[in-house]
mmCIF file with all atom_site columns, C-alpha atoms in Angstrom:
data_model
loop_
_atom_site.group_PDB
_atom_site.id
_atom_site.type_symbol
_atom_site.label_atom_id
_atom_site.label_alt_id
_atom_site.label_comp_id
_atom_site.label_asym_id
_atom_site.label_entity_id
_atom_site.label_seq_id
_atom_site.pdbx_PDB_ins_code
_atom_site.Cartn_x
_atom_site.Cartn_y
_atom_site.Cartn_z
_atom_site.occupancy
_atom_site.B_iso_or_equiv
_atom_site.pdbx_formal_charge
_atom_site.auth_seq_id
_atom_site.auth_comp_id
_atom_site.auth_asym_id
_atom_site.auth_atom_id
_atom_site.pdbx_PDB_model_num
ATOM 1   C CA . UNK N 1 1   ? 13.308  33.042  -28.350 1.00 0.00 ? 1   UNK N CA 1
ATOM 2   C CA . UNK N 1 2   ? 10.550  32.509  -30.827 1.00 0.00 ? 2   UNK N CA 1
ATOM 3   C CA . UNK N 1 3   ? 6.797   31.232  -29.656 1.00 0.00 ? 3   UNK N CA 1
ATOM 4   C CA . UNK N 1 4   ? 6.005   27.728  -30.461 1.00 0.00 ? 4   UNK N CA 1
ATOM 5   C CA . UNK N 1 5   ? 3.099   27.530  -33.009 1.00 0.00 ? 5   UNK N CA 1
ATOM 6   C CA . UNK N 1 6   ? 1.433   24.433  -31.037 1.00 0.00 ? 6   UNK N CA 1
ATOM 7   C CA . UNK N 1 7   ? -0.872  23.154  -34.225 1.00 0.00 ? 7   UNK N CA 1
ATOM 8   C CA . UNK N 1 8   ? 2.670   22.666  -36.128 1.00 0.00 ? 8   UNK N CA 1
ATOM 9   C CA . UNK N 1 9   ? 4.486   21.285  -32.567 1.00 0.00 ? 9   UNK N CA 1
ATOM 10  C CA . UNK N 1 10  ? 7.195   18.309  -33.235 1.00 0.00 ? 10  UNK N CA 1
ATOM 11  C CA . UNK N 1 11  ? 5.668   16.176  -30.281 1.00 0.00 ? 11  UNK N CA 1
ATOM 12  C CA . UNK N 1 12  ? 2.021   15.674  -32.555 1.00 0.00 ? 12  UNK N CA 1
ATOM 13  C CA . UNK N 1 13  ? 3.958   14.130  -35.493 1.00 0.00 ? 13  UNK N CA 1
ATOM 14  C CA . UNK N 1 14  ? 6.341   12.429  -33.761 1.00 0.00 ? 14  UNK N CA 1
ATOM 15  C CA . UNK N 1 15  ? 6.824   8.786   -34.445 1.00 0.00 ? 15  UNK N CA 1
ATOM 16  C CA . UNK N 1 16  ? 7.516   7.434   -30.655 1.00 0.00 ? 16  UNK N CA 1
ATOM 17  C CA . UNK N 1 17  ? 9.131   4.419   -30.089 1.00 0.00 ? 17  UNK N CA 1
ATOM 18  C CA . UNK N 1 18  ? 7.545   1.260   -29.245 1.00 0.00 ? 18  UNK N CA 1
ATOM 19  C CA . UNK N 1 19  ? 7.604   -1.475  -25.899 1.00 0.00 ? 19  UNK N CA 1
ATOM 20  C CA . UNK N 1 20  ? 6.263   -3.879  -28.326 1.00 0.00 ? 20  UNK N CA 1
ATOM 21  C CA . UNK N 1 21  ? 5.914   -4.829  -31.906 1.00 0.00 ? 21  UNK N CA 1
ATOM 22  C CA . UNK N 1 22  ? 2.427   -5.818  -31.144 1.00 0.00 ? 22  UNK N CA 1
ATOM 23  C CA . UNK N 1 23  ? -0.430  -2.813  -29.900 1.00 0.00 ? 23  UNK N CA 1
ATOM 24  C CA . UNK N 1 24  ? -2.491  -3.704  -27.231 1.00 0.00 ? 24  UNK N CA 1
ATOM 25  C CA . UNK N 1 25  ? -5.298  -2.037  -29.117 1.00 0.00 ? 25  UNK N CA 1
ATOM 26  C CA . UNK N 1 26  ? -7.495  -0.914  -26.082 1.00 0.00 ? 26  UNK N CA 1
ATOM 27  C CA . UNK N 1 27  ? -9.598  1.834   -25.609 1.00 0.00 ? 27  UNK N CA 1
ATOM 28  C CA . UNK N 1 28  ? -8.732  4.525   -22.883 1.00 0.00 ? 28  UNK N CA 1
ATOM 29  C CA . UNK N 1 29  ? -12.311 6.224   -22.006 1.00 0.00 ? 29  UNK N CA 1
ATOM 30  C CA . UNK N 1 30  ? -12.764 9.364   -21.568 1.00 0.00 ? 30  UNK N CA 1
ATOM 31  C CA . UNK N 1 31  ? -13.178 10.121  -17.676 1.00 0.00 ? 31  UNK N CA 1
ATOM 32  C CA . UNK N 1 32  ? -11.295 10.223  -14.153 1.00 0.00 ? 32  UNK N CA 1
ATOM 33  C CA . UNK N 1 33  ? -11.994 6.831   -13.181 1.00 0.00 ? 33  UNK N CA 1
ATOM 34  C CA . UNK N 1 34  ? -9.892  5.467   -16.030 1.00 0.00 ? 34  UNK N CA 1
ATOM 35  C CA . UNK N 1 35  ? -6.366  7.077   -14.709 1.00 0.00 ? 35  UNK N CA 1
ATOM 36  C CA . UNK N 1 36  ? -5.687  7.615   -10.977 1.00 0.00 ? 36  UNK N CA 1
ATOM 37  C CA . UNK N 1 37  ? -2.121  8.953   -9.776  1.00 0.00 ? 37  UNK N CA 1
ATOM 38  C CA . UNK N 1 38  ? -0.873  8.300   -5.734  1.00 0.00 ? 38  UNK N CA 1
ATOM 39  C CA . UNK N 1 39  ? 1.736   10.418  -4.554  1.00 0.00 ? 39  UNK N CA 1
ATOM 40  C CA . UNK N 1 40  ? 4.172   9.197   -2.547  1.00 0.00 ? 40  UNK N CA 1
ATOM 41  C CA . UNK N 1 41  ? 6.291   11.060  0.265   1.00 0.00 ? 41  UNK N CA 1
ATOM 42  C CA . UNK N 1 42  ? 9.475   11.543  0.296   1.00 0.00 ? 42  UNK N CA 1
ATOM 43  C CA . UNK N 1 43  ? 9.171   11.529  4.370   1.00 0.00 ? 43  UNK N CA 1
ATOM 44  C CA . UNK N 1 44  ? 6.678   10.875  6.860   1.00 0.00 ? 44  UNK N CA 1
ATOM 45  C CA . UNK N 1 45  ? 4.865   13.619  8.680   1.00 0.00 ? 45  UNK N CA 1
ATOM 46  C CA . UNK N 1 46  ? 6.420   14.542  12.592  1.00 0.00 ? 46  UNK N CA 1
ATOM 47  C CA . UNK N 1 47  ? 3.004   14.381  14.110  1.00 0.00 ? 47  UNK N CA 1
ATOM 48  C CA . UNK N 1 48  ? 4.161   17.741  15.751  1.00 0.00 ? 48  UNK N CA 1
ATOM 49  C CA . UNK N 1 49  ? 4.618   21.033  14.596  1.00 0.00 ? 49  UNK N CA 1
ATOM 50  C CA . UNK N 1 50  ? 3.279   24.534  13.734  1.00 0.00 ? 50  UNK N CA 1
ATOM 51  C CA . UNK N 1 51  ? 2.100   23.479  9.675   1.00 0.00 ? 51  UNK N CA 1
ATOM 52  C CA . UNK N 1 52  ? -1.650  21.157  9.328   1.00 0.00 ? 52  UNK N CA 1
ATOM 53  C CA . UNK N 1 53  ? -0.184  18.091  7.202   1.00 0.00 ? 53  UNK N CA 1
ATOM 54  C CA . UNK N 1 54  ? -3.602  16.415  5.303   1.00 0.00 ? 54  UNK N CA 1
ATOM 55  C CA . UNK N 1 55  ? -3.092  13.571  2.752   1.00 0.00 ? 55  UNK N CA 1
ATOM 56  C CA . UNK N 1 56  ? -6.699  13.895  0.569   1.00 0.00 ? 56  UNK N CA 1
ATOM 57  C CA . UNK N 1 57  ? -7.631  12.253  -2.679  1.00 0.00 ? 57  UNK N CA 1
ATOM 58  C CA . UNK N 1 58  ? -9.684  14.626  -5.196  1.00 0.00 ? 58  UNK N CA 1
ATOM 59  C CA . UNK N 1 59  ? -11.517 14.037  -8.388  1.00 0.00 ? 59  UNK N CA 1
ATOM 60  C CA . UNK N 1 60  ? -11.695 16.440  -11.293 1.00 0.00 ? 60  UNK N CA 1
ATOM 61  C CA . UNK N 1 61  ? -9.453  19.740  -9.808  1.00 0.00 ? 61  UNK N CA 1
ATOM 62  C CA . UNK N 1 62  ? -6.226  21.038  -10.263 1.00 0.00 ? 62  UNK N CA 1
ATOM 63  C CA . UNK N 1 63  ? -3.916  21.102  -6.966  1.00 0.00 ? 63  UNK N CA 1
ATOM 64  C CA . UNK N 1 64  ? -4.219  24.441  -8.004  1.00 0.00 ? 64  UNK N CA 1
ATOM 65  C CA . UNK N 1 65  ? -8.104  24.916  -7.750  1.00 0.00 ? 65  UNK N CA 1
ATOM 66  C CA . UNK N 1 66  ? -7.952  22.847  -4.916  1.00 0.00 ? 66  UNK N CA 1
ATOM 67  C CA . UNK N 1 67  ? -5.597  24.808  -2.962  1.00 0.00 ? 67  UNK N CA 1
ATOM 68  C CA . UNK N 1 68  ? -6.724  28.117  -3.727  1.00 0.00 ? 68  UNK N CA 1
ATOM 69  C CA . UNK N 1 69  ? -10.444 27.025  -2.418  1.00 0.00 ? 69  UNK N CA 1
ATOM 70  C CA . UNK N 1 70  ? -9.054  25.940  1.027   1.00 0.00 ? 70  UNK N CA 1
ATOM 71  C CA . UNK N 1 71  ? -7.225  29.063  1.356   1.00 0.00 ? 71  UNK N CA 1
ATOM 72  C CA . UNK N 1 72  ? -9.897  31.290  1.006   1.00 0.00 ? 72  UNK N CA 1
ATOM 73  C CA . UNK N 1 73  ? -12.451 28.625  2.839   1.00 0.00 ? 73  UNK N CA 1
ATOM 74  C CA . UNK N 1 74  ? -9.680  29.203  6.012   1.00 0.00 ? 74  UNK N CA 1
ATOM 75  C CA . UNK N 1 75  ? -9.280  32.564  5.737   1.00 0.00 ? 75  UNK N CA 1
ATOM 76  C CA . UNK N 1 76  ? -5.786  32.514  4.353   1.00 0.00 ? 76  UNK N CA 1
ATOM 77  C CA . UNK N 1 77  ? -2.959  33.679  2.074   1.00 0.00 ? 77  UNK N CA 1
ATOM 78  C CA . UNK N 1 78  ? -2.157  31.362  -0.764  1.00 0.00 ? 78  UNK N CA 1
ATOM 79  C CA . UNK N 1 79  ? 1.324   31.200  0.401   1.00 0.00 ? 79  UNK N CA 1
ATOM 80  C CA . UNK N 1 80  ? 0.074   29.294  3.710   1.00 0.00 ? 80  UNK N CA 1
ATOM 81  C CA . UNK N 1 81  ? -0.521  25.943  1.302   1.00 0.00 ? 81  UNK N CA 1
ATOM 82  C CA . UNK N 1 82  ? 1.948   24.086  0.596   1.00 0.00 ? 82  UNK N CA 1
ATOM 83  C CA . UNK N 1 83  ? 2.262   20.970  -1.700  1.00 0.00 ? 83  UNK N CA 1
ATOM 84  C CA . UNK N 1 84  ? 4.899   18.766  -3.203  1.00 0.00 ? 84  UNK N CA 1
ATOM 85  C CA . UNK N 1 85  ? 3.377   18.654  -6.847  1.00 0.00 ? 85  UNK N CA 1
ATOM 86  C CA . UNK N 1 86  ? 0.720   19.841  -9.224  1.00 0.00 ? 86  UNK N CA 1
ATOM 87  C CA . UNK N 1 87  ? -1.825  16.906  -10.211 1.00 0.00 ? 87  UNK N CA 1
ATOM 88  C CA . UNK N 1 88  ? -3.324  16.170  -12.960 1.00 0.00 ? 88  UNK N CA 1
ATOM 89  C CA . UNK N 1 89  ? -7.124  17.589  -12.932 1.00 0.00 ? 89  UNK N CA 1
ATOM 90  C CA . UNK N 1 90  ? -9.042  14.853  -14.809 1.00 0.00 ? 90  UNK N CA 1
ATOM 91  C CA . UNK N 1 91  ? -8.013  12.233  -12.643 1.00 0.00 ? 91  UNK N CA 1
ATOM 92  C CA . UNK N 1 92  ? -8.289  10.499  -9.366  1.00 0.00 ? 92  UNK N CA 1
ATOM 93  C CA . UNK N 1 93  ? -5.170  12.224  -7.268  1.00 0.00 ? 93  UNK N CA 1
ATOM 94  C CA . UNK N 1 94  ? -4.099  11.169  -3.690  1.00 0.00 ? 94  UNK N CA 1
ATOM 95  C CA . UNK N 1 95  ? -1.776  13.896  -2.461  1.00 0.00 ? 95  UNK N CA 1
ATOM 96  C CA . UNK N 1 96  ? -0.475  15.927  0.600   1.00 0.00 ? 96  UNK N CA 1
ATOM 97  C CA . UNK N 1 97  ? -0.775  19.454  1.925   1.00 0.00 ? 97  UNK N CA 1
ATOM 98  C CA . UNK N 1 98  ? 0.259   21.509  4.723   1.00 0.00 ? 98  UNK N CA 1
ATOM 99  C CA . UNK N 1 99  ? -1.330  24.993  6.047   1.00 0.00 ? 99  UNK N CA 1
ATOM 100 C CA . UNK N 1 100 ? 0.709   27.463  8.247   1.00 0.00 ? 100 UNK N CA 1
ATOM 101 C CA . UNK N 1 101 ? -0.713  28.223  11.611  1.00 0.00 ? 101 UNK N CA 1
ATOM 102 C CA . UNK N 1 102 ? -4.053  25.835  11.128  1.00 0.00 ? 102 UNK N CA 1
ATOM 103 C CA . UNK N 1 103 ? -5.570  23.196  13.078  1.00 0.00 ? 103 UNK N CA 1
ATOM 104 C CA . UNK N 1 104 ? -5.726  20.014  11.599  1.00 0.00 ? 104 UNK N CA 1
ATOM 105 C CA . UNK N 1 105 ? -9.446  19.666  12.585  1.00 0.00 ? 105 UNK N CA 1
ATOM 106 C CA . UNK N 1 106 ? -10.019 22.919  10.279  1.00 0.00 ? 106 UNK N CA 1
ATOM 107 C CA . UNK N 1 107 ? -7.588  21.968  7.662   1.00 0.00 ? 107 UNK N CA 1
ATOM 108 C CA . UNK N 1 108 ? -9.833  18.806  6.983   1.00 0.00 ? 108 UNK N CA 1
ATOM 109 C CA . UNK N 1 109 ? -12.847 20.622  7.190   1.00 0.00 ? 109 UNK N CA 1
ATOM 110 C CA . UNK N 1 110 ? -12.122 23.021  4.841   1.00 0.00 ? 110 UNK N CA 1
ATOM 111 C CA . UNK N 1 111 ? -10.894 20.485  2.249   1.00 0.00 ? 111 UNK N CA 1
ATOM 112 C CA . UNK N 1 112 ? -13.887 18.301  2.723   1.00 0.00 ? 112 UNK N CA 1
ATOM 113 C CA . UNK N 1 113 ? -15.807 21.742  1.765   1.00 0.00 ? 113 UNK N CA 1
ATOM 114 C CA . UNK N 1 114 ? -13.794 22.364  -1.441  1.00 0.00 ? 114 UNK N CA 1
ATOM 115 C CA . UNK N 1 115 ? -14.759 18.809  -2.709  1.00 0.00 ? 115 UNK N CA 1
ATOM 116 C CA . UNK N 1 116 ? -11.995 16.751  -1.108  1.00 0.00 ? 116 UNK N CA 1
ATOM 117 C CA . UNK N 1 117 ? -11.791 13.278  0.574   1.00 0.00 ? 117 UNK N CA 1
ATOM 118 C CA . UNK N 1 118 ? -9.632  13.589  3.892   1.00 0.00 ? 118 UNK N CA 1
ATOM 119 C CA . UNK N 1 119 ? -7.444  10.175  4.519   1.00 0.00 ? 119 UNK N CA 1
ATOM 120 C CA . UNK N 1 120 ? -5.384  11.603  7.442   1.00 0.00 ? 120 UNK N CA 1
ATOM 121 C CA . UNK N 1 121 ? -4.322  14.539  9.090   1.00 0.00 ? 121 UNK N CA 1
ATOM 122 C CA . UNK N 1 122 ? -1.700  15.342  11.425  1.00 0.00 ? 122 UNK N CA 1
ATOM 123 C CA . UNK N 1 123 ? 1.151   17.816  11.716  1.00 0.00 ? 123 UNK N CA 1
ATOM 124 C CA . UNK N 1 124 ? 4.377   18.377  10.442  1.00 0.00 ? 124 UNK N CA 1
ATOM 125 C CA . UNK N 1 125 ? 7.105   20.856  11.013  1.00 0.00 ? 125 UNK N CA 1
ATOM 126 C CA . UNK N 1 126 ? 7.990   22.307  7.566   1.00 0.00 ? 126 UNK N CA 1
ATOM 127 C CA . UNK N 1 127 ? 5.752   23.429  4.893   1.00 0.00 ? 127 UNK N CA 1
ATOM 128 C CA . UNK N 1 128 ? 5.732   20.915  1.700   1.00 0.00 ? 128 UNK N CA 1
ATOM 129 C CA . UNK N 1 129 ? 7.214   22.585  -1.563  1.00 0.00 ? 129 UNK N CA 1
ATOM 130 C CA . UNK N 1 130 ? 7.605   21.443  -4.787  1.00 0.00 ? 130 UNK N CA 1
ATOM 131 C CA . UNK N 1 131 ? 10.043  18.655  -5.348  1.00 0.00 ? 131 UNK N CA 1
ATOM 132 C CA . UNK N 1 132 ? 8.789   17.101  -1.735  1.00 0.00 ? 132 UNK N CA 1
ATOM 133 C CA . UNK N 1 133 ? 8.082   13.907  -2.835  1.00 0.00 ? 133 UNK N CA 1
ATOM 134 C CA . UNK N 1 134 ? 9.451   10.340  -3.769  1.00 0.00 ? 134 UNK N CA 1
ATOM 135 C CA . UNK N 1 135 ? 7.684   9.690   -6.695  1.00 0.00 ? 135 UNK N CA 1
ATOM 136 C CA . UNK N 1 136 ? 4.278   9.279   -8.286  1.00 0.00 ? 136 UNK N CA 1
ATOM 137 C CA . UNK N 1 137 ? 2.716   5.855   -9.148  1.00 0.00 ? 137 UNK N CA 1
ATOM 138 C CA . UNK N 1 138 ? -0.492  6.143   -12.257 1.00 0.00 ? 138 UNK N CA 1
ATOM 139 C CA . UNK N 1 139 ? -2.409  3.857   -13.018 1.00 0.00 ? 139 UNK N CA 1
ATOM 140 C CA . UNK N 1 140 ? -4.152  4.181   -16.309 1.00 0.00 ? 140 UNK N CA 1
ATOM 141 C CA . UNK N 1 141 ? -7.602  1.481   -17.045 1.00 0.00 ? 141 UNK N CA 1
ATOM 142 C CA . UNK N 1 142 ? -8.008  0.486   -20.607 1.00 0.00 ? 142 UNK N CA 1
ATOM 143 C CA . UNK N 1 143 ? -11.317 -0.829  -21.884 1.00 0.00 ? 143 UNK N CA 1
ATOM 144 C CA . UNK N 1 144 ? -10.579 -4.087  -24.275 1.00 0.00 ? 144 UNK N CA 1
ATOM 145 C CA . UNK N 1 145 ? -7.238  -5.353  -25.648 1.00 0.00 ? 145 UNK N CA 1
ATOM 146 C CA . UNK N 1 146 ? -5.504  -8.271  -25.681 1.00 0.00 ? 146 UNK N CA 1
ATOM 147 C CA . UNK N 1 147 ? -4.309  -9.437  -21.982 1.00 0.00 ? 147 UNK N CA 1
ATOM 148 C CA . UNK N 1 148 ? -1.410  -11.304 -22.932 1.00 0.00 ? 148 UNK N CA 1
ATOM 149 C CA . UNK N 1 149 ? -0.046  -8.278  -24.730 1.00 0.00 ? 149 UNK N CA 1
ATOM 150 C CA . UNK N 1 150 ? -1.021  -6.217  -21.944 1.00 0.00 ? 150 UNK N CA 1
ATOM 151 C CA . UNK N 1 151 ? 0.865   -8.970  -19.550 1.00 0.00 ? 151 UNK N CA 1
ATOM 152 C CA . UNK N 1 152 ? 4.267   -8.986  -21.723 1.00 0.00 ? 152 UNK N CA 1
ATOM 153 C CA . UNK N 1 153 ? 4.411   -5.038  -21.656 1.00 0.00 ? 153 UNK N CA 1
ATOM 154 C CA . UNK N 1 154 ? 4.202   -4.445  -18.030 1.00 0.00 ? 154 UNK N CA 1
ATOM 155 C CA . UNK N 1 155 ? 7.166   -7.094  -17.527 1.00 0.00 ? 155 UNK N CA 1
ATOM 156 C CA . UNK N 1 156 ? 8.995   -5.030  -20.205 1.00 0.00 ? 156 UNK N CA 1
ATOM 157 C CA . UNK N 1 157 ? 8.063   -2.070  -18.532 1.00 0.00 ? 157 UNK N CA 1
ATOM 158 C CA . UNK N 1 158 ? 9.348   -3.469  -15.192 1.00 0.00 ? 158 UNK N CA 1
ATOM 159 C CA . UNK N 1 159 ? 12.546  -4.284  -16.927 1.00 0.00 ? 159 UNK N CA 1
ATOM 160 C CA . UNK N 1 160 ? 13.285  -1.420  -19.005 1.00 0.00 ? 160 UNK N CA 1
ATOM 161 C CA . UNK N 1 161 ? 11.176  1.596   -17.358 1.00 0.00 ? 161 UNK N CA 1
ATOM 162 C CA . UNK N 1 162 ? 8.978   4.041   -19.275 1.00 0.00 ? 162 UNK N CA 1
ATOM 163 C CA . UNK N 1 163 ? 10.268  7.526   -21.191 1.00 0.00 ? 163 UNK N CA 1
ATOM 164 C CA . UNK N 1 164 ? 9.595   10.649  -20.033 1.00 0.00 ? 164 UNK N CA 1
ATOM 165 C CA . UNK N 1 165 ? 7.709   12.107  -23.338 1.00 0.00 ? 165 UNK N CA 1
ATOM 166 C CA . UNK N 1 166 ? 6.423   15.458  -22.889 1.00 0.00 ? 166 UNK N CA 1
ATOM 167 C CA . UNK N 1 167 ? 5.005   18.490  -24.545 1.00 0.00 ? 167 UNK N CA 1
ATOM 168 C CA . UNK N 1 168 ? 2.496   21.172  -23.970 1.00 0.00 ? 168 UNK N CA 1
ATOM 169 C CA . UNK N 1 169 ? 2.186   20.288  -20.041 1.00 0.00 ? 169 UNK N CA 1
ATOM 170 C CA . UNK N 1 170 ? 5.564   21.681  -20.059 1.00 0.00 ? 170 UNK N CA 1
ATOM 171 C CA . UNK N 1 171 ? 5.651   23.802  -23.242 1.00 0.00 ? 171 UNK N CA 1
ATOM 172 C CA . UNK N 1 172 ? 2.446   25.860  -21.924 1.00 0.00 ? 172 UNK N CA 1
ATOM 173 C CA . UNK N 1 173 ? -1.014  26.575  -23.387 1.00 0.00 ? 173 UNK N CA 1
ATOM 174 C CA . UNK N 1 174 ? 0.589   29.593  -25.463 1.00 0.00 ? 174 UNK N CA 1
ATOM 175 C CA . UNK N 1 175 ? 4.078   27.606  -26.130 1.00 0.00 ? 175 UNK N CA 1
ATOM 176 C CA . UNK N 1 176 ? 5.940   30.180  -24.597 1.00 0.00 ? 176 UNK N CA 1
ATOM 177 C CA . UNK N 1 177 ? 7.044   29.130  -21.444 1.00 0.00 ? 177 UNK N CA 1
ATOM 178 C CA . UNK N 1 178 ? 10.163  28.614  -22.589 1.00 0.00 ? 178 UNK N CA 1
ATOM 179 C CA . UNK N 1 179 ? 10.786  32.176  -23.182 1.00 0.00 ? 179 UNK N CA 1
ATOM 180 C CA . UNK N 1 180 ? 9.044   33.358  -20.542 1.00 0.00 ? 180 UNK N CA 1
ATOM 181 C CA . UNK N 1 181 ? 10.927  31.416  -18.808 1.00 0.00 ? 181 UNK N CA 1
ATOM 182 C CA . UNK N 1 182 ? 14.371  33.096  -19.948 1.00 0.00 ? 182 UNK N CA 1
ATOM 183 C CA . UNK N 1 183 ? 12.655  36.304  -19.575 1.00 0.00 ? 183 UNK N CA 1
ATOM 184 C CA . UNK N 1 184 ? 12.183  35.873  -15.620 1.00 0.00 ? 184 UNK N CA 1
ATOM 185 C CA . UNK N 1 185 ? 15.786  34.649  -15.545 1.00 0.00 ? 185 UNK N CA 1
ATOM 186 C CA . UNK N 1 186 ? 17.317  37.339  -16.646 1.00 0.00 ? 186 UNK N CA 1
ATOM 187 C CA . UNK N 1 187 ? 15.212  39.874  -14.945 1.00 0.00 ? 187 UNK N CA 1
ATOM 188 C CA . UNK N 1 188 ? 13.030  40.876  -17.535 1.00 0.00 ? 188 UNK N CA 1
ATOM 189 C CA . UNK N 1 189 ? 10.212  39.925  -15.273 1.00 0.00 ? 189 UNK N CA 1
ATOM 190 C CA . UNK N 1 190 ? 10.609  41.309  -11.780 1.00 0.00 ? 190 UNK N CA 1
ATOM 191 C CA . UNK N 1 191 ? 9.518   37.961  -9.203  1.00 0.00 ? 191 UNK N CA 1
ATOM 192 C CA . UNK N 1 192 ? 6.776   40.181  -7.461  1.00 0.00 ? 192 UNK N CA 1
ATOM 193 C CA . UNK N 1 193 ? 5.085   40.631  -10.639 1.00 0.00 ? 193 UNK N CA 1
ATOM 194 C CA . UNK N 1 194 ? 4.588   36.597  -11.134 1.00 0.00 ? 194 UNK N CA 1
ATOM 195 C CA . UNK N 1 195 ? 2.651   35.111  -8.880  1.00 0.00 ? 195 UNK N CA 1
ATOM 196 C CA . UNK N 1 196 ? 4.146   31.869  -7.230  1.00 0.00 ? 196 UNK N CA 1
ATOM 197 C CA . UNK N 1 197 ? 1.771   29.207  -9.426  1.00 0.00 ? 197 UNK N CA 1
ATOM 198 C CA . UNK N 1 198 ? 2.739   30.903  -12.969 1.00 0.00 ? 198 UNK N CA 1
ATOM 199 C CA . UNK N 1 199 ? 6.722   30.926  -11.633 1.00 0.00 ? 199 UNK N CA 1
ATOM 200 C CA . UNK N 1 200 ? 6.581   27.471  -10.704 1.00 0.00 ? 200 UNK N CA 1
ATOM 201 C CA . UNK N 1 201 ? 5.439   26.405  -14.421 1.00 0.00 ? 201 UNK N CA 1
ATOM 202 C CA . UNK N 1 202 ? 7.544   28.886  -16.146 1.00 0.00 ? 202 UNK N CA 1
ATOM 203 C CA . UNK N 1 203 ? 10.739  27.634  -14.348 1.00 0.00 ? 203 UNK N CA 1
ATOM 204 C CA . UNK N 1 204 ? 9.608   23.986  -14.492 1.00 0.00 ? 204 UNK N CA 1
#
């Protein structure tokens, strides 16, 4: 399986389909506070149970980042975090996490020292993994444009939904996550030699 050469990648030439005939012709800035995305559960947290459950909004970290600070704020293995998906870093993200064997009251203190906002905490009785969640809702701010187009897009949008275009976020920074990907399938890559993070994108 040969290596994608990412400066010659299909997805930067390609010609995507458009909503409208018209362009809105705004301006997305450069910055978090132009595109926010909420998480939202697939279930409720019990309220009882032997995992923290925190739902915290951060600004400018990976999930990643983010749960690799609380860890070792608490003390903890990585594998003691759990989430439901990775979010984008240069955004505003709400999102949930659980901790094994923490109290809440710690849980949000440690996120609060990593550079998180707390918005609740409870408990819950399983640990959150990937795929935990209903769905996520963006929101993206433009600067400028033409409201009217703007307004007859998002009722198209409503209508028709919104393709799911992707490339390197999926492809990986090398282009090789495909094969690597193939490689850890077929054994080529023994699982305790990839730590969970890099499995999780390689499989993804």
């Amino acid at each position: 399986m040969n290596r994608i050469d990412l400066n010659k990648a299909p997805w930067r030439d390609f010609d995507y389909p458009r909503l409208m005939e018209n362009e809105l012709d705004g301006e997305w800035p450069a910055g978090s506070r132009y595109f926010s995305v909420e998480e939202l559960p697939l279930y409720p947290f019990a309220g009882d149970g032997e995992h923290a459950a925190l739902t915290v909004e951060k600004v400018d970290m990976t999930t990643r980042d983010l749960a690799v600070r609380v860890a070792d704020i608490l003390g903890v293995g990585g594998a003691a975090v759990g989430y439901a998906g990775m979010k984008d870093r240069d955004a505003v993200t709400v999102q949930s996490f659980t901790i094994t064997g923490v109290e809440e009251e710690a849980a949000a203190d440690a996120f609060t020292e990593a550079g998180a906002k707390v918005l609740s905490a409870t408990r819950h009785r399983n640990k959150l993994r990937l795929g935990h969640l209903a769905a996520n809702r963006f929101e993206v701010r433009l600067r400028g444009g033409d409201l009217k187009i703007a307004s007859d897009a998002l009722q198209e949008l409503t209508r028709l939904g919104l393709p799911n275009y992707f490339g390197p976020q999926r492809f990986g920074a090398k282009g090789d996550n495909a094969r690597e990907g193939y490689r850890f399938l077929v054994g080529e890559i023994r699982r305790k030699k990839v730590g969970r993070w890099k499995r999780d994108l390689i499989i993804s």
